[in-house]
Coordinates of C-alpha atoms in Angstrom, one line a residue:
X1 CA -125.1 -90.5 118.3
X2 CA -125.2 -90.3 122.2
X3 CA -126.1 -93.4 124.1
X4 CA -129.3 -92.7 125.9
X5 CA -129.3 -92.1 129.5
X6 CA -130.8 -93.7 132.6
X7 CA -134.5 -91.7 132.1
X8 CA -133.4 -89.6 135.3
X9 CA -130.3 -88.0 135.4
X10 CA -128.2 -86.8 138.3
X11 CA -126.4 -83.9 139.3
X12 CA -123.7 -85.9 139.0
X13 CA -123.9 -86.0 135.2
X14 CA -120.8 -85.4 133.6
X15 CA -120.0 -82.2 131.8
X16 CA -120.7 -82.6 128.8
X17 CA -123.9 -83.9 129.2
X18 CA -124.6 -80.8 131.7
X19 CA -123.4 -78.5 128.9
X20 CA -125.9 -80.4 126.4
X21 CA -128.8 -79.6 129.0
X22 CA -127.7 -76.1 128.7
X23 CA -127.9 -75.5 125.4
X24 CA -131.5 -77.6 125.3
X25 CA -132.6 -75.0 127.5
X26 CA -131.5 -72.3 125.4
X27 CA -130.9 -69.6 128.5
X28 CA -133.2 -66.5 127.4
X29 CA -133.6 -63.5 129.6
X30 CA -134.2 -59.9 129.6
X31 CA -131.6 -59.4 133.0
X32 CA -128.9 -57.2 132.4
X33 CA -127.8 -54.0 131.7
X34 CA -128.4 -52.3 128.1
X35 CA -124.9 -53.4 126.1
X36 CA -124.2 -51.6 122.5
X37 CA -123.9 -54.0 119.9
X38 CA -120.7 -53.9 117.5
X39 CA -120.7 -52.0 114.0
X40 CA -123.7 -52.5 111.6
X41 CA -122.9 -53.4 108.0
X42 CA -125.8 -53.5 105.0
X43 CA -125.0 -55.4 101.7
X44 CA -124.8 -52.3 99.5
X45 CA -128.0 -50.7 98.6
X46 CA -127.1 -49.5 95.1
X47 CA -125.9 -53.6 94.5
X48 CA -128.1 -55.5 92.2
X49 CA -129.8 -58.2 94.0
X50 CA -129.8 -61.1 91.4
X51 CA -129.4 -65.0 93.0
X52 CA -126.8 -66.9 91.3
X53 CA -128.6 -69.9 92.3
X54 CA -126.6 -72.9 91.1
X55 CA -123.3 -71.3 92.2
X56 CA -124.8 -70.5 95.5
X57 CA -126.0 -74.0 96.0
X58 CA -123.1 -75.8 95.1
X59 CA -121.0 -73.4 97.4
X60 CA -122.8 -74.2 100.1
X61 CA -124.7 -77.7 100.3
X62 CA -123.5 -80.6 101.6
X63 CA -123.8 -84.5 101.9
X64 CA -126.1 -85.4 104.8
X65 CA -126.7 -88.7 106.4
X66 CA -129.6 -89.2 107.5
X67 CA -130.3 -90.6 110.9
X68 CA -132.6 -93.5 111.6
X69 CA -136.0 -92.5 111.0
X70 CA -137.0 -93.5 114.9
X71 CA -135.5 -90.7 115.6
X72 CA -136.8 -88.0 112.8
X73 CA -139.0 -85.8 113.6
X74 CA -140.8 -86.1 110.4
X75 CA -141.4 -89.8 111.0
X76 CA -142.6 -89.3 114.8
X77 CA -146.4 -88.2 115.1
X78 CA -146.5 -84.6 116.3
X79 CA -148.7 -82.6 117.8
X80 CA -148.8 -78.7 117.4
X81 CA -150.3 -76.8 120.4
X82 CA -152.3 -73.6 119.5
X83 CA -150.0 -70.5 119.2
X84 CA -150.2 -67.6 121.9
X85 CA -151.0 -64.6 120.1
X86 CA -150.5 -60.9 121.0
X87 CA -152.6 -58.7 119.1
X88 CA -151.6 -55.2 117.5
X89 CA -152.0 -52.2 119.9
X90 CA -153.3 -50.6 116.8
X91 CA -154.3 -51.5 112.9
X92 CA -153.1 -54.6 113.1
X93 CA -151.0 -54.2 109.8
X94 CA -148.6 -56.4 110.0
X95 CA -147.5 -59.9 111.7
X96 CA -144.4 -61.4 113.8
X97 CA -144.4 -65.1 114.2
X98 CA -141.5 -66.2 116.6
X99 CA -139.8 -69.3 117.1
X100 CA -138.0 -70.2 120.7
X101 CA -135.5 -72.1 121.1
X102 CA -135.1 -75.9 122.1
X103 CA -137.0 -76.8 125.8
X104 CA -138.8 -73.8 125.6
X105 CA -142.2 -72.7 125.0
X106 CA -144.0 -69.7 122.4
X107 CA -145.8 -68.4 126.0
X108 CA -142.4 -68.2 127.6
X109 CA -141.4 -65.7 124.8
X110 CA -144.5 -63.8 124.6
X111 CA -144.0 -61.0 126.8
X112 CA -141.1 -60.0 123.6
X113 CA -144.2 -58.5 121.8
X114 CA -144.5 -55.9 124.6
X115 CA -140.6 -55.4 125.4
X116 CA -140.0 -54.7 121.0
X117 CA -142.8 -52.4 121.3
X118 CA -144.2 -51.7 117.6
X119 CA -147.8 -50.9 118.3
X120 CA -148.9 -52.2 114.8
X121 CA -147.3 -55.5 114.8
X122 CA -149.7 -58.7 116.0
X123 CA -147.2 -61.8 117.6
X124 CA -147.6 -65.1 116.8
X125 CA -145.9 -67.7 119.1
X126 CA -145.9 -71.7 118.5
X127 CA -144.9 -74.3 120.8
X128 CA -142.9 -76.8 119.3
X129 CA -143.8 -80.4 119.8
X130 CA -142.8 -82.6 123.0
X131 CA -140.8 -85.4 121.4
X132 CA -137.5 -87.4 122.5
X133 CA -134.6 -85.6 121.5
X134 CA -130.9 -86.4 121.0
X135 CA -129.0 -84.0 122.1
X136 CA -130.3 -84.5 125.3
X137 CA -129.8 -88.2 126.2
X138 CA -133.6 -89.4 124.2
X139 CA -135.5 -87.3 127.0
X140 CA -138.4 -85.7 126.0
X141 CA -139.0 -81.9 125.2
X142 CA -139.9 -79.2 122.9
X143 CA -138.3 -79.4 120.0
X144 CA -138.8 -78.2 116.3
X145 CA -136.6 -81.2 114.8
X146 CA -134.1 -83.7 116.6
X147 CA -130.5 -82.5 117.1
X148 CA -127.3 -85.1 117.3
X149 CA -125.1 -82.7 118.8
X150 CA -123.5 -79.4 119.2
X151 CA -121.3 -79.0 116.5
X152 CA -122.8 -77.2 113.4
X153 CA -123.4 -80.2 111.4
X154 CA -125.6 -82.3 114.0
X155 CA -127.4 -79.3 114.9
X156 CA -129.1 -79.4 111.5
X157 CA -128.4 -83.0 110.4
X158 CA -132.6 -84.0 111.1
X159 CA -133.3 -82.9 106.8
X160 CA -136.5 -84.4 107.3
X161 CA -137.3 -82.9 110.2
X162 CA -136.3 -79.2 109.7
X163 CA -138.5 -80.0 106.6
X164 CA -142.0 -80.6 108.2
X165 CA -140.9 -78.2 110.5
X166 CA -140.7 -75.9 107.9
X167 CA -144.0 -76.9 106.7
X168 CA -145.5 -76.3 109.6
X169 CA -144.2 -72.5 110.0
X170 CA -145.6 -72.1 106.3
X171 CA -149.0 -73.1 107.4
X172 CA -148.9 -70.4 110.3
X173 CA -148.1 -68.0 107.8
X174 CA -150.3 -68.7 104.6
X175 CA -153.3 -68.6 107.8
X176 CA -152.3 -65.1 108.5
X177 CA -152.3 -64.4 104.3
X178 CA -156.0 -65.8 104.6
X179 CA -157.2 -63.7 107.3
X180 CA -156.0 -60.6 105.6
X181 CA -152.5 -59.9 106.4
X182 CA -150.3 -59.5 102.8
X183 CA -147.4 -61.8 103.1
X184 CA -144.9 -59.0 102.4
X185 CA -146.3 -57.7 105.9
X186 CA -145.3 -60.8 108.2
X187 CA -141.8 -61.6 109.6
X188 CA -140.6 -64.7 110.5
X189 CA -138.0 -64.7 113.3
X190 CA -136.4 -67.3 115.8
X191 CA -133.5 -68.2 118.7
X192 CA -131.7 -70.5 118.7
X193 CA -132.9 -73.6 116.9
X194 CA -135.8 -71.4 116.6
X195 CA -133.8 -69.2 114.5
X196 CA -132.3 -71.5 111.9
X197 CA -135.8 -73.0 111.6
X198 CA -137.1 -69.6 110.6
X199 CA -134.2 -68.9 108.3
X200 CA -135.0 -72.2 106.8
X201 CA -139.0 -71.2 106.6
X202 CA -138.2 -67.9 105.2
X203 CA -136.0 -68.8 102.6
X204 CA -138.5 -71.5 101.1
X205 CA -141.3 -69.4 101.0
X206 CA -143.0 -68.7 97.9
X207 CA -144.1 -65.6 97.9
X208 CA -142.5 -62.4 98.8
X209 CA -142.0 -61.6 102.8
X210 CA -141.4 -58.7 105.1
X211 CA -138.1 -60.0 106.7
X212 CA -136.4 -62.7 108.4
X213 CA -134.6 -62.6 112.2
X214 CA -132.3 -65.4 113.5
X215 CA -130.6 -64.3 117.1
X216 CA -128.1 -66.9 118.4
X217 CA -128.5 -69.2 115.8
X218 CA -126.7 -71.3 112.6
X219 CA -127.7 -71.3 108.9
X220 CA -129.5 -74.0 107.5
X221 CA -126.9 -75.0 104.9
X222 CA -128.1 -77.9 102.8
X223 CA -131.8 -76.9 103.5
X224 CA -132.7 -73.8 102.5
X225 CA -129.1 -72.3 100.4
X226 CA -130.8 -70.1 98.4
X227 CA -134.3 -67.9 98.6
X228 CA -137.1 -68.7 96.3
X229 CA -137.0 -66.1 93.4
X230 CA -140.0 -63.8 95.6
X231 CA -137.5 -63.8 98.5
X232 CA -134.6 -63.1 96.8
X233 CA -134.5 -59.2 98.5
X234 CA -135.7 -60.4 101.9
X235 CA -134.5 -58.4 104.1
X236 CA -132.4 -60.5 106.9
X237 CA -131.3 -59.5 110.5
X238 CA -128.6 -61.9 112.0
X239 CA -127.5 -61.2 116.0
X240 CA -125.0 -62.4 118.0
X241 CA -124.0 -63.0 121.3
X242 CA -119.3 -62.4 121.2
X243 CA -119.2 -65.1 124.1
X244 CA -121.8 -67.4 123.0
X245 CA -120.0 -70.6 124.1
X246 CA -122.5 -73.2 122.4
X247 CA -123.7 -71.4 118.9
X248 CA -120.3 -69.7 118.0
X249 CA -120.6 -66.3 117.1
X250 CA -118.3 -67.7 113.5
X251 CA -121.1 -69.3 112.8
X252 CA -123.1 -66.3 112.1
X253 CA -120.3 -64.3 110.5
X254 CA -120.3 -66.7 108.3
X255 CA -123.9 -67.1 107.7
X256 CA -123.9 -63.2 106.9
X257 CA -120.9 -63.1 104.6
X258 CA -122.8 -66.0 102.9
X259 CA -126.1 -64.0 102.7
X260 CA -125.0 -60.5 102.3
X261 CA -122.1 -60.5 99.7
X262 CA -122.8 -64.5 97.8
X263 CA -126.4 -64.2 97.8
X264 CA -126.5 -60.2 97.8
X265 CA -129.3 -60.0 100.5
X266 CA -130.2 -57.3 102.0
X267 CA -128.5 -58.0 105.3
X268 CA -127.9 -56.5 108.8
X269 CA -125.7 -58.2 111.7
X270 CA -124.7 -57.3 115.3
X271 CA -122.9 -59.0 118.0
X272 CA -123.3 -57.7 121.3
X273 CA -120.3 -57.9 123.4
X274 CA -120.3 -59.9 126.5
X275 CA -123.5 -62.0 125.8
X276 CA -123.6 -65.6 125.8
X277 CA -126.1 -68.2 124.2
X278 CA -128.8 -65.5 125.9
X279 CA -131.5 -63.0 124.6
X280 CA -130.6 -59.8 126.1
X281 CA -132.1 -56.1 126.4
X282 CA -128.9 -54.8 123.6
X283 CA -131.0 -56.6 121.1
X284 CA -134.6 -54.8 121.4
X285 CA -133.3 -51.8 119.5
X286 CA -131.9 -53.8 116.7
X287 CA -135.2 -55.9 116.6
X288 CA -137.6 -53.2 116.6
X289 CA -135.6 -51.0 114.2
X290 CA -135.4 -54.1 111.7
X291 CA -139.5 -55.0 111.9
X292 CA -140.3 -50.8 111.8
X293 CA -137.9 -50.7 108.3
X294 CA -139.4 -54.0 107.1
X295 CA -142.9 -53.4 107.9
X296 CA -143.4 -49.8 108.8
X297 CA -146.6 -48.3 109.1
X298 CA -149.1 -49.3 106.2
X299 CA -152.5 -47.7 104.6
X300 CA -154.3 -47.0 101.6
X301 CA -155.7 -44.7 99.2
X302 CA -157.5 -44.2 95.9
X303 CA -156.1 -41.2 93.8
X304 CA -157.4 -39.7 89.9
X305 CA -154.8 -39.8 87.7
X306 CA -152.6 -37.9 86.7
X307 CA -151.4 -38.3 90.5
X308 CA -149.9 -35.2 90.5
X309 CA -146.7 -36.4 92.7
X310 CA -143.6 -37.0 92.1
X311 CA -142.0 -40.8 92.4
X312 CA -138.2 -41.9 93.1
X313 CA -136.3 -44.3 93.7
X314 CA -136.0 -45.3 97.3
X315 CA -132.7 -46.1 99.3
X316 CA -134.2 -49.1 101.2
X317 CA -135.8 -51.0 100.6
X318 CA -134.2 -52.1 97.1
X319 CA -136.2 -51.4 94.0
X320 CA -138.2 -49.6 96.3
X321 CA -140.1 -46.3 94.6
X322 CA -141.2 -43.1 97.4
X323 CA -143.0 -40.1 96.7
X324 CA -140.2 -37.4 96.3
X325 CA -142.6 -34.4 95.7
X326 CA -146.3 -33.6 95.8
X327 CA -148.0 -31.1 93.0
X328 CA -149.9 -27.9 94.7
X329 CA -153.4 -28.5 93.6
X330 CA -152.6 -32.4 92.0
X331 CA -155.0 -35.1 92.8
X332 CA -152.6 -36.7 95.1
X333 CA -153.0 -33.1 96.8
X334 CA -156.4 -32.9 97.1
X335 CA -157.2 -36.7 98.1
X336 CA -154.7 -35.6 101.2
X337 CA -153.4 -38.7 102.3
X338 CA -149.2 -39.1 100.1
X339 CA -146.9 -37.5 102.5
X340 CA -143.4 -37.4 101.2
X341 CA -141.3 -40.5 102.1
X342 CA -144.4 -42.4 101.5
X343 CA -143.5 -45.8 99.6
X344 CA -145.6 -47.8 97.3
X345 CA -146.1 -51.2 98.2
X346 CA -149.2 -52.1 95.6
X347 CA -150.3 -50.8 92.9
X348 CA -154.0 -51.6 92.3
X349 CA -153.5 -55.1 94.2
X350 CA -150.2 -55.7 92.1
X351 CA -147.1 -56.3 94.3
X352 CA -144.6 -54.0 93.2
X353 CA -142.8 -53.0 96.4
X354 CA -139.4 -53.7 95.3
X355 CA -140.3 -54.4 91.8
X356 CA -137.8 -51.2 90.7
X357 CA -138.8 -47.8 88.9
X358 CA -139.9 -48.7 85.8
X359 CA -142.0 -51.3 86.7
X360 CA -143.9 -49.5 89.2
X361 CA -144.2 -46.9 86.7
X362 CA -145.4 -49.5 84.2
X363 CA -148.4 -50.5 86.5
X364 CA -149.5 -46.9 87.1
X365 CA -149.7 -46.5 83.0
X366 CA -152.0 -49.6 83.1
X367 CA -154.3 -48.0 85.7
X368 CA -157.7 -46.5 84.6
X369 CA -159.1 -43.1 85.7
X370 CA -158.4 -44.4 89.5
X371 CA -155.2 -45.7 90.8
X372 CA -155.3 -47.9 94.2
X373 CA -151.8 -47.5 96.2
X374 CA -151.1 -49.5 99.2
X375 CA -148.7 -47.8 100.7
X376 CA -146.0 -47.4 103.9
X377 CA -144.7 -44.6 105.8
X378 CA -141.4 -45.6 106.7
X379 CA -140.1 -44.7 110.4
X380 CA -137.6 -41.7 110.3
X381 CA -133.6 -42.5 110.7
X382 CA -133.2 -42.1 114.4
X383 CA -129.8 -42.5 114.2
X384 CA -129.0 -40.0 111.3
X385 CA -127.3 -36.6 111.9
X386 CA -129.2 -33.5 110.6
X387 CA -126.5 -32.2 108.9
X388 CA -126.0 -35.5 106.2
X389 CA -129.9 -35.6 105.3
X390 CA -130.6 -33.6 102.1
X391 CA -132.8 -30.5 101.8
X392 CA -135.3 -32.5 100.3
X393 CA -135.1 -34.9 103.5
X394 CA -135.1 -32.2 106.2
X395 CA -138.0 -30.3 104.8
X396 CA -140.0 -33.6 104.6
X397 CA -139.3 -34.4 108.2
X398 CA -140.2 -30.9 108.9
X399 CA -143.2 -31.3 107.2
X400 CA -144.1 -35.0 107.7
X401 CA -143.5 -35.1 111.3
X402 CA -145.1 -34.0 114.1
X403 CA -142.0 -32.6 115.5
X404 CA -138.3 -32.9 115.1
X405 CA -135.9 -33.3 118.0
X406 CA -132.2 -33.2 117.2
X407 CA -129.9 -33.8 119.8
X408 CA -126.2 -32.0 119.9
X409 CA -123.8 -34.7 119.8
X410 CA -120.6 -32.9 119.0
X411 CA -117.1 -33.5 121.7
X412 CA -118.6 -31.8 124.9
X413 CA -122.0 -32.9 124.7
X414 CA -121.3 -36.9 123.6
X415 CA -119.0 -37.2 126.5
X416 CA -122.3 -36.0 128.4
X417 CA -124.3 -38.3 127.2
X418 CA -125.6 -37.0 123.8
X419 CA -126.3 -41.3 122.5
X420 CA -128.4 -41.6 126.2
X421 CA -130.6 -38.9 125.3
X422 CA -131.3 -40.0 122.0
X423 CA -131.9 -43.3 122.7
X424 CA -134.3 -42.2 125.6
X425 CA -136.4 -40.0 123.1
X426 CA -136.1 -42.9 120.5
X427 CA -137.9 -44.6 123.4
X428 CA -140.4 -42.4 124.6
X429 CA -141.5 -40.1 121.4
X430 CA -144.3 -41.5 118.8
X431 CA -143.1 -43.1 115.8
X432 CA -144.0 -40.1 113.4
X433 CA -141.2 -37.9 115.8
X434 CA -137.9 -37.6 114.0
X435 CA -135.3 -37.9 116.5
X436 CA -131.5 -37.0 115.1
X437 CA -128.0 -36.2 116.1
X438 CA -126.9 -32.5 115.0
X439 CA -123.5 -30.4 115.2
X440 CA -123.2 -27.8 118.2
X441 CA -125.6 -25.4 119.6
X442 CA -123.4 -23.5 122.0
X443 CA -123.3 -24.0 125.9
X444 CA -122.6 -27.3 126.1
X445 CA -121.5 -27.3 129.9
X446 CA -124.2 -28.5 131.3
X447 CA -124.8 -31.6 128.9
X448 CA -126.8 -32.5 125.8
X449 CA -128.8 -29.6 124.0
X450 CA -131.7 -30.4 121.9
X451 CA -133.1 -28.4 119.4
X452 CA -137.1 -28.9 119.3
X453 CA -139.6 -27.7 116.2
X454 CA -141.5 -29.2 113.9
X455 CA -144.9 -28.3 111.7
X456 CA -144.3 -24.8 112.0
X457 CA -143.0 -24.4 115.3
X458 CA -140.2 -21.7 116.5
X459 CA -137.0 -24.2 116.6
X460 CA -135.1 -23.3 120.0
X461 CA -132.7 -24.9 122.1
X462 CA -133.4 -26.2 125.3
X463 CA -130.2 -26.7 127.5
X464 CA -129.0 -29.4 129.9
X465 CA -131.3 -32.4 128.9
X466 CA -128.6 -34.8 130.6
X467 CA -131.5 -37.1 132.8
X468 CA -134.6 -39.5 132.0
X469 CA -136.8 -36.9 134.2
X470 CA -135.3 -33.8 132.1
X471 CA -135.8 -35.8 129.6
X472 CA -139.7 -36.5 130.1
X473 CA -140.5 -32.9 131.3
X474 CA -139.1 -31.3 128.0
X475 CA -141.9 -33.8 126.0
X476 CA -144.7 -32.8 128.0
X477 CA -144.3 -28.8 128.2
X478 CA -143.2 -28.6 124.8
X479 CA -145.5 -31.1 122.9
X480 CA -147.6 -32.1 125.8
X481 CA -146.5 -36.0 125.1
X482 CA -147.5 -38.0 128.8
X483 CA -145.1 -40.3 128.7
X484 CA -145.0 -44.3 129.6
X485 CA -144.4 -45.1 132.9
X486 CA -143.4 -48.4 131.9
X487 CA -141.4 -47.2 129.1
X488 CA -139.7 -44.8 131.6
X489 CA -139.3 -47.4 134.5
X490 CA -137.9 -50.0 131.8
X491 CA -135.1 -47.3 130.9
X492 CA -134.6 -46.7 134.4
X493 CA -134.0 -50.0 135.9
X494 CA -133.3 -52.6 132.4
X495 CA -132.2 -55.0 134.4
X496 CA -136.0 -55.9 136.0
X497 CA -137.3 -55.8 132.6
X498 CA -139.2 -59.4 132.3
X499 CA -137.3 -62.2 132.1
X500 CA -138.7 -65.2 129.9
X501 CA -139.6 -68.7 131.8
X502 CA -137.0 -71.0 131.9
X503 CA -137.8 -75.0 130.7
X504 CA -135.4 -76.8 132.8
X505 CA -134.8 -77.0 136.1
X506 CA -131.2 -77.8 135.8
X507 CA -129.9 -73.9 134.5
X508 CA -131.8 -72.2 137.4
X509 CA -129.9 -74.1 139.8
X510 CA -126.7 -72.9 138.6
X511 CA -125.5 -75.2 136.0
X512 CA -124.6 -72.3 133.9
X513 CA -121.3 -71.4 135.4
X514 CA -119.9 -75.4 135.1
X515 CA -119.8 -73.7 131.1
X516 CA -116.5 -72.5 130.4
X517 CA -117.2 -69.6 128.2
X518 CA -114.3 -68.8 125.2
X519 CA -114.8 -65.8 123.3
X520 CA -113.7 -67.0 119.9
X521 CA -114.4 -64.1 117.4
X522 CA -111.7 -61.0 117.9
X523 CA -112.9 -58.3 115.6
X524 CA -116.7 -57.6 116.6
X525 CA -117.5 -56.6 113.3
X526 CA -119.7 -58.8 110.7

């Protein structure tokens, strides 16, 4: 362990104590221009998701000494401030509870529930004790559980700590189960030490959650190996800053090769080239792409049987059962509420959402004259091309929708700026919009084409959408959308999006350049 320091350092502390400040003030800010993120990669969806859980813990635990217990946070008495909450825009269907990183506060990160942006979604943001902490010199701050060190080992060496830490996040959690919230509808996510805490949380849970999102951050190896049996198709989202000079960006590979292809999770990772031990714009899409797929829209209804609709299996989730087809004149048809897409999450109270075919099925045989579906409408593919979706896909969109923009994306009109325009319309349409890439509509001179329709509209192609403003104008003559200034300034100008307070006083007065910063991971891929 570090001695501790005088109680007052100097400027003149040497660096590696400066670069231990750093990291306790975990840097986080939304400055910056928009940067693409490297390849996605999902654990196969047709792989079966079973937990080999003795080979997965003996693969990855390890032999832990435990510090003195002065200087666990377990045995210090903690106090936990009341979380800063940001309520749904909307129904309220669903719940992110968000864990910064060390020095920092849940305020500080609470303006993240406006820059994601799903309108459903309520935040939930703790504050982590103020308690001495190692890894910088005994000085006090806010910290979920003490911290030796930068390597990977000291940053999770405090068991007992991570522990009641854990405990704590639990008890967030099972209070938004009691007010009404289904577990399978919260997502617990985290930076930094923030984010191996909620991996930790996630993975110990017993019941079944909507997702798990560590950003910056290292696995809790030796504390949370393997998911309880109702987590074991959690779905996880792992992001990475490529220069990250204090939590490598290994570190994460690692952590998804361990989830994804060991544990055969569900699992999503980016790294974001250029970004350091920082939260950055490039990771909103990815964050808000991950909570709409975990937890998309939700409601309920109450159809006779026979349902008179048809059920499939579902690409994602895993196990997952949609409505494929709906009968003309069924019950399903007359109560008016199954769209097709639609996925069943409950079955008269029973949680069957990635339960498989045949059990879903089985519960629906065991339903009396009524059956009770809680259901989700998951966000259209913004990112697919027209031409891959099936004819059963494309006439639901058509259907389902309430319109359809695809975007022409072939040689002229990519070099134009065909992935702009579809992220700007990603941005500024309503959820229920499908927004797609499609193959060539002719005259591409003058930049990106899109083809608009939708619900029994004329499909025609409107030329030259190659600016925000074009962009905006084309939403409101042809569907009469009034767009968000704030969304529209935000795409504008990204780097005067919000920045998140800073704890210590040391990184805004420059100590973030004495960091050498070594890109150590050469492929970009995970």
């Amino acid at each position: 362990h570090l001695p501790l320091p005088p109680p007052k350092p100097t400027m003149a502390t040497s660096h590696v104590a400066l670069s231990l400040l750093l990291f306790a003030t975990c840097a986080v800010s939304f400055s910056g221009a928009f940067l693409p993120s490297a390849t996605l990669r999902h654990a196969p969806a047709s792989s079966r998701l079973a937990v080999n859980t003795k080979s997965g813990v003996t693969h990855a635990r390890r032999s832990i000494a435990l510090r003195p217990a002065s200087l666990s946070m377990a045995a210090t008495d903690v106090a936990y401030g009341k979380p800063v909450v940001v309520e749904a825009e909307k129904d309220g269907s669903a719940v992110v509870i968000w864990l910064h990183g060390l020095g920092d506060t849940g305020r500080a990160w609470s303006k993240l529930a406006t820059s994601v942006g799903v309108d459903w979604a309520k935040w939930v943001f703790p504050t982590a004790p103020k308690v001495p902490n190692t890894l910088a010199g005994g000085s006090e701050m806010n910290s979920w559980y003490d911290m030796a060190g930068v390597g990977v080992k000291e940053l999770r060496d405090d068991v007992e700590g991570i522990e009641a830490a854990v405990q704590y996040v639990h008890s967030l959690v099972d209070a938004e189960v009691a007010a009404g919230t289904p577990a399978e509808r919260i997502i617990i996510g985290g930076f930094s030490q923030g984010g191996c805490l909620a991996l930790a949380a996630a993975f110990k849970y017993p019941q079944a959650l909507g997702g798990v999102i560590g950003v910056s951050t290292w696995f809790p190896r030796g504390i949370a190996d393997a998911p309880t049996e109702a987590n074991r198709k959690l779905g996880v989202l792992l992001c990475h800053g490529e220069s990250d000079p204090i939590a490598k960006v290994e570190w994460t590979r690692k952590a998804f090769d361990y989830v994804a292809e060991q544990l055969e999770m569900p699992a999503e990772g980016n790294v974001y080239p250029g970004v350091g031990h920082e939260f950055t714009p490039s990771k909103l899409p990815d964050i808000k792409d991950f909570i709409q797929t975990q937890c998309p829209p939700a409601f309920e209804c109450t159809i006779d049987k026979p349902l008179g609709a048809t059920l499939t299996e579902a690409e994602r989730p895993l196990g997952g059962v949609q409505v494929s087809g709906i009968k003309e004149g069924g019950n399903a048809e007359k109560e008016g509420s199954l769209q097709m897409g639609d996925q069943i999450v409950r079955v008269n109270g029973e949680l069957v959402r990635a339960a498989g075919f045949d059990a879903v099925m089985e519960q629906l045989k065991k339903a009396d004259s009524k059956v009770t579906l809680s259901m989700v409408r998951p966000i259209p593919d913004r990112k697919a091309d027209w031409a891959t979706l099936s004819a059963e896909e494309q006439q639901a969109r058509y259907s389902a929708s309430s319109g359809v923009l695809k975007v022409c994306s072939d040689g002229p009109c990519t070099k134009q700026g065909a992935k702009l325009v579809i992220r700007w319309l990603t941005e500024l349409t309503p959820n229920d919009f499908s927004v797609s890439r499609c193959s060539c509509t002719g005259n591409c001179g003058n930049g990106p084409n899109v083809v608009v329709g939708g619900k029994g509209r004329q499909e025609k192609v409107l030329y030259g959408v190659n600016n925000v403003g074009s962009a905006v104008k084309m939403l409101r003559e042809e569907f009469e959308i009034e767009t968000d200034a704030a969304k529209v300034q935000q795409i504008l100008n990204p780097s005067k999006n919000a920045e998140f307070a800073l704890s210590d006083e040391l990184v805004r007065q420059g100590i973030l350049s004495s960091v050498t910063i070594r890109g150590s991971f050469d492929s970009n891929r995970f």
